[in-house]
Coordinates of C-alpha atoms in Angstrom, one line a residue:
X1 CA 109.0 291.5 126.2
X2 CA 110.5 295.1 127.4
X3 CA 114.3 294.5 128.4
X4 CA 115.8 297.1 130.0
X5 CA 119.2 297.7 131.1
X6 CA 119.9 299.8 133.9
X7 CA 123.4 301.0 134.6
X8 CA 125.6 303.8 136.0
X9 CA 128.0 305.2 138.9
X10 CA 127.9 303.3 142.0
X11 CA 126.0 305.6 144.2
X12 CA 124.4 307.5 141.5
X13 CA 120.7 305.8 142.4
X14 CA 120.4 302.1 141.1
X15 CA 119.4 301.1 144.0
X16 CA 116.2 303.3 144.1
X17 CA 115.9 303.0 140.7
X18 CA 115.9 299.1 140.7
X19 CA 113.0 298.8 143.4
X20 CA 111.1 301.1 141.4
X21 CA 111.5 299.2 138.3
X22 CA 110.5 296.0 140.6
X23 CA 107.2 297.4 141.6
X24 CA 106.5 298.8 138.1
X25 CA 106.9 294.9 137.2
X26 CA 109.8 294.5 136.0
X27 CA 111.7 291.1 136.9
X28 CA 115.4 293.0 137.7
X29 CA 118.8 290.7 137.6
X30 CA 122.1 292.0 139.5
X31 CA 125.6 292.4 137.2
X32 CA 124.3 289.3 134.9
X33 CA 126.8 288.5 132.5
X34 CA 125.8 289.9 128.3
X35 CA 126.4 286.3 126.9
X36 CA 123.4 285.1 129.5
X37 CA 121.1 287.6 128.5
X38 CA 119.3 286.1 125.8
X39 CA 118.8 283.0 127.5
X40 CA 117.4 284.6 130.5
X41 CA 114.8 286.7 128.4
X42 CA 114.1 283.5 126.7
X43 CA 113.1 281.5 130.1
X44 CA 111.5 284.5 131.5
X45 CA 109.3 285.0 128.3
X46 CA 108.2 281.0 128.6
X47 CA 107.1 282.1 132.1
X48 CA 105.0 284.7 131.1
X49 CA 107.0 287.4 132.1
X50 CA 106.4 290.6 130.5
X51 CA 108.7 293.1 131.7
X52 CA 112.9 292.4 132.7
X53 CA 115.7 294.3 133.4
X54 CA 119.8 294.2 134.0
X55 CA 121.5 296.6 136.4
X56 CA 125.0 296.1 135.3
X57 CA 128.1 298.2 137.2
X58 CA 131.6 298.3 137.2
X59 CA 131.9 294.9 139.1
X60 CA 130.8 293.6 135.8
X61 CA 134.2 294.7 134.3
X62 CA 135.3 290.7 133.2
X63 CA 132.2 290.6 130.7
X64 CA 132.2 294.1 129.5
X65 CA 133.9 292.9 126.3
X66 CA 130.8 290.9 125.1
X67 CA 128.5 294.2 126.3
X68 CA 128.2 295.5 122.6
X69 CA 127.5 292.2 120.3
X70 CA 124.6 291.7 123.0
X71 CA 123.2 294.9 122.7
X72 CA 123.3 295.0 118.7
X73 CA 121.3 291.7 119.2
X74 CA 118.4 292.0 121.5
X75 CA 118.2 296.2 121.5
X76 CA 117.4 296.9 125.1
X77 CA 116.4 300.1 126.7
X78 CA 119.5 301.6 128.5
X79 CA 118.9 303.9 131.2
X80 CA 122.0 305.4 132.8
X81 CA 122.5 307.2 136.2
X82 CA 125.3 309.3 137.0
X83 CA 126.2 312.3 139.8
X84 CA 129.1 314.6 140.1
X85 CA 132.2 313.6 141.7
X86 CA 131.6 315.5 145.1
X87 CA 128.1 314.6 145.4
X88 CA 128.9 310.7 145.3
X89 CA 131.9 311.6 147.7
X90 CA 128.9 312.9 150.0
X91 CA 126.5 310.0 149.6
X92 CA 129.6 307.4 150.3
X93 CA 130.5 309.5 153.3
X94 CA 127.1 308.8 154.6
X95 CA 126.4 305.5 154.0
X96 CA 130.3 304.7 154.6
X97 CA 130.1 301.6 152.1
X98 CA 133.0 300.9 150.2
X99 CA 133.6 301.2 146.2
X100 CA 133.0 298.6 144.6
X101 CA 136.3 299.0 143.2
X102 CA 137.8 299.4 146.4
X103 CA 141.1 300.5 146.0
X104 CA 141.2 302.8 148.4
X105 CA 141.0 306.0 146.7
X106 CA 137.4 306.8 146.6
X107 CA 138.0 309.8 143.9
X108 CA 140.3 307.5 141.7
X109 CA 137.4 305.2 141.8
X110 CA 134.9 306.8 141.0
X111 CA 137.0 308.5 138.1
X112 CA 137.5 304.6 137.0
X113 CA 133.9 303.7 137.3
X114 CA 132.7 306.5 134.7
X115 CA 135.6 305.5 132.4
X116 CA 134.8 301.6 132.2
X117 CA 131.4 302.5 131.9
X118 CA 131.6 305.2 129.4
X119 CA 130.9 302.7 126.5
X120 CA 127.8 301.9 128.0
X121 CA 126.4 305.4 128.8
X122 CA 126.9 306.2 125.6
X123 CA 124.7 304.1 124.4
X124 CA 122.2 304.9 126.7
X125 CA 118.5 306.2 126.2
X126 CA 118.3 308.1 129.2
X127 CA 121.3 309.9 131.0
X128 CA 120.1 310.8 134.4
X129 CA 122.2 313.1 136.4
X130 CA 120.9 312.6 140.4
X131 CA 122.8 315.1 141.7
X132 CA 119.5 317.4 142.7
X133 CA 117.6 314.5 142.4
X134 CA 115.4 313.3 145.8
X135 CA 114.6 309.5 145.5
X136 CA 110.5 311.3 144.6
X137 CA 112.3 313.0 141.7
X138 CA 113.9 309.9 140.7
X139 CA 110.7 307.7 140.5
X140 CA 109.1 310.1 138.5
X141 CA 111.5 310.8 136.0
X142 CA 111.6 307.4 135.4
X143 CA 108.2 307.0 135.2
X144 CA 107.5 309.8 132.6
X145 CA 110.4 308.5 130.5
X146 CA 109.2 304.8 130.3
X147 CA 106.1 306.1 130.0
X148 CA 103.9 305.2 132.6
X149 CA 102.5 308.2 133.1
X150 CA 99.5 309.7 130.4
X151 CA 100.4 312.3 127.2
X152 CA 103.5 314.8 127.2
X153 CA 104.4 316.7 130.4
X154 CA 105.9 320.4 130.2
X155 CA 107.6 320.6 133.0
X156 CA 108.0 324.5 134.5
X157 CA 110.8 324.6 136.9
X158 CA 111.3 328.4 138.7
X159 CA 114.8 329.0 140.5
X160 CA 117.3 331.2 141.8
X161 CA 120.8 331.8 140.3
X162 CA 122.4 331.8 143.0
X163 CA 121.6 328.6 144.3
X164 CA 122.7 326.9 141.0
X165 CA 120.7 325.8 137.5
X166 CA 118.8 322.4 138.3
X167 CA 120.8 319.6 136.5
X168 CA 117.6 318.3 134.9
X169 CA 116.5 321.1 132.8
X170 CA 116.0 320.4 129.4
X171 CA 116.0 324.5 128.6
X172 CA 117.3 327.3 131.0
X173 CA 115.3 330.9 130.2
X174 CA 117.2 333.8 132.5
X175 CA 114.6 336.6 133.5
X176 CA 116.8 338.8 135.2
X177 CA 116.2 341.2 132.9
X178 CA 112.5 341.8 134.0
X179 CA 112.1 344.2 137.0
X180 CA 113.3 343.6 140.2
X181 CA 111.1 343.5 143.0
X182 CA 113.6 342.4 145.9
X183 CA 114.0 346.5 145.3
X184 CA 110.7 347.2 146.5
X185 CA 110.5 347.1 150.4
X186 CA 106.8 346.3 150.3
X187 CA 107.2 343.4 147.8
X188 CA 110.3 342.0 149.0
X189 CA 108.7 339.4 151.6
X190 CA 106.4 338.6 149.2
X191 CA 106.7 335.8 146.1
X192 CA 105.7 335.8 142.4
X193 CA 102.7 333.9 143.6
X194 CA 101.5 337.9 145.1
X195 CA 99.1 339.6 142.6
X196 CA 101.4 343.1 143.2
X197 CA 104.2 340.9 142.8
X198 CA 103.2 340.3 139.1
X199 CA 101.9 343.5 138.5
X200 CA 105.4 344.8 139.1
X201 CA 107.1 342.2 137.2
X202 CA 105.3 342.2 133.7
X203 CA 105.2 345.7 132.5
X204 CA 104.2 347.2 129.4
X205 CA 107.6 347.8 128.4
X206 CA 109.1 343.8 129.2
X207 CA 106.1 342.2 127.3
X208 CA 108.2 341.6 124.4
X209 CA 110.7 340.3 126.4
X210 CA 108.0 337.8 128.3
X211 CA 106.2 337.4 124.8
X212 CA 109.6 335.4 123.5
X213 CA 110.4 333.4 126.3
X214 CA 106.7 331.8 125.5
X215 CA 107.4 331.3 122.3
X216 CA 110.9 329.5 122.8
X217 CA 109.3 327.5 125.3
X218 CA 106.1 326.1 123.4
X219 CA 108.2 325.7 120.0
X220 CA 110.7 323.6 122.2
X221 CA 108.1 321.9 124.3
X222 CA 106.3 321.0 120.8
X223 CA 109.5 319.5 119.2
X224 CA 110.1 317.3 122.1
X225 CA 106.7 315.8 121.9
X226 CA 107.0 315.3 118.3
X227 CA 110.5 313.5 119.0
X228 CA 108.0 311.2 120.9
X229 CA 109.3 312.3 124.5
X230 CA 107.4 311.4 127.5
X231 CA 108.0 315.2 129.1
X232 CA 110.1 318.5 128.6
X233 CA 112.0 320.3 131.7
X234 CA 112.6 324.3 130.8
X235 CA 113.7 325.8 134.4
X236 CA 113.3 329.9 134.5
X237 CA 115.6 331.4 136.7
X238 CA 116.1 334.8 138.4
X239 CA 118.5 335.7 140.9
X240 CA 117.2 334.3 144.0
X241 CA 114.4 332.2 142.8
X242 CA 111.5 333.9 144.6
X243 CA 110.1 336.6 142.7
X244 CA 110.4 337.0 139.0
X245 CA 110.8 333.4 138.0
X246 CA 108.4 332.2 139.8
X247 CA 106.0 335.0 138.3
X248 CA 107.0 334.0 135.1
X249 CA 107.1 330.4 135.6
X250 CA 103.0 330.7 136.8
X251 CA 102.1 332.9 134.0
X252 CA 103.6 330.2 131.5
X253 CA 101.9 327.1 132.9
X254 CA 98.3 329.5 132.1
X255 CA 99.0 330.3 128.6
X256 CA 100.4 327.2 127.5
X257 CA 97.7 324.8 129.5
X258 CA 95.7 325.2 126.2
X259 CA 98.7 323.3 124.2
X260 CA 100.2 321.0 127.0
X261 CA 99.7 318.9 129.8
X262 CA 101.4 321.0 132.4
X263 CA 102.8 320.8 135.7
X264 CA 104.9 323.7 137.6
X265 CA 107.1 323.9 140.8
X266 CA 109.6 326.5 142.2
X267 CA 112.5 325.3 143.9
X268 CA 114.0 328.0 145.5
X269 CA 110.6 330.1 146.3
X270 CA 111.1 329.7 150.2
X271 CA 114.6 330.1 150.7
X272 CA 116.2 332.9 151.9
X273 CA 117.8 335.3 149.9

């Protein structure tokens, strides 16, 4: 049987997560107690069941101290979700729920939460930070990591600078040192999807430059497969996101199809610089 254990900051994504886990299969159990763990993998395996799973919080705080024994014992898969401090403000602003260690200081909670908790997350498989993360984003990095998608995934993320790195890159490459074609009045509406665009970018003179970010970028993808990963993340940024990175980002995903199951997107390419 797969036993996973699903964990993290209240408002970080369980909930997401856990329906996603249901409809993968798995047979998921709210804030169960460690000590009745085994028996419940036990009954479920008599039944046939296949797949299970735990999500365990902070409301779990009374049986925390019997957390490590349990998971020396039966070895689960740990998957942890976490967000930063103002995001999770933001989230409980919206849905207006209360903490569920409502004291009454939603900051001091949430600071509480990652602290009980920390012993957990750091024995976790997967750290998950859901900041930038739609619900979409969520589902499929699960996915990839428990492996129920096909082979290794590169993942090519293009982005601006100025709108912040993306909190799940694996590898950040800065190409602000190519040329700059926000310069050029006639390519400046355009994106590094534009022919011209590219043209401008890769110069003779930058193909060193261009040469070495491929070469970080398939040694790195290549020692996360052999560490058996399900995919790698390596984001290439520029300053606004629309031009060089996502030149650089396309001309990546061509040369290194040959090597790696490959999939690029560009975050920032219609925003507004």
């Amino acid at each position: 049987m797969r036993f996973l254990v699903l964990s993290g900051l209240s408002g970080a994504g369980k909930t997401t997560a856990k329906g996603f886990l249901e409809d993968l299969g798995y047979f998921m159990v709210d804030n169960l107690p460690p000590g009745l763990w085994k028996p419940l993998l036990q009954e479920l395996e008599s039944r046939g069941v296949k797949r299970a799973g735990v999500v365990l919080d902070a409301r779990a705080l009374a049986f925390l101290g019997d957390l490590e024994p349990v998971l020396d014992e039966l070895k689960p898969t740990v998957v942890y979700l976490e967000a930063r401090p103002e995001v999770l403000l933001r989230r409980y602003n919206l849905t207006r729920r209360v903490h569920p260690l409502g004291a009454g200081n939603l900051m001091r909670e949430i600071g509480e939460e990652r602290r009980i908790l920390g012993p957990l997350r750091a024995r976790a498989h997967l750290v998950l930070d859901t900041s930038e993360l739609s619900p979409r984003a969520l589902k499929e990095a699960l996915a990839r990591f428990l492996g129920e998608e096909t082979g290794f995934l590169l993942r090519l993320l293009s982005f601006g600078f100025k709108w912040g790195p993306p909190q799940e890159a694996d590898l950040v490459l800065d190409v602000r040192p190519l040329p700059n074609p926000h310069y050029d009045p006639a390519l400046k509406p355009r994106t590094g999807l534009d022919p011209e665009v590219k043209a401008y970018v890769f110069r003779e003179e930058v193909e060193p430059y261009y040469r070495a970010l491929l070469s970080v970028v398939g040694l790195a993808a290549e020692g996360a497969q052999r560490e058996g990963r399900a995919f790698y993340t390596a984001a290439i940024g520029c300053t606004g996101g629309r031009h060089r990175s996502v030149a650089v980002a396309e001309r990546l995903a061509e040369e290194l199809a040959g090597r790696f199951q490959v999939e690029v997107s560009h975050r920032d390419v219609d925003k507004e610089e």
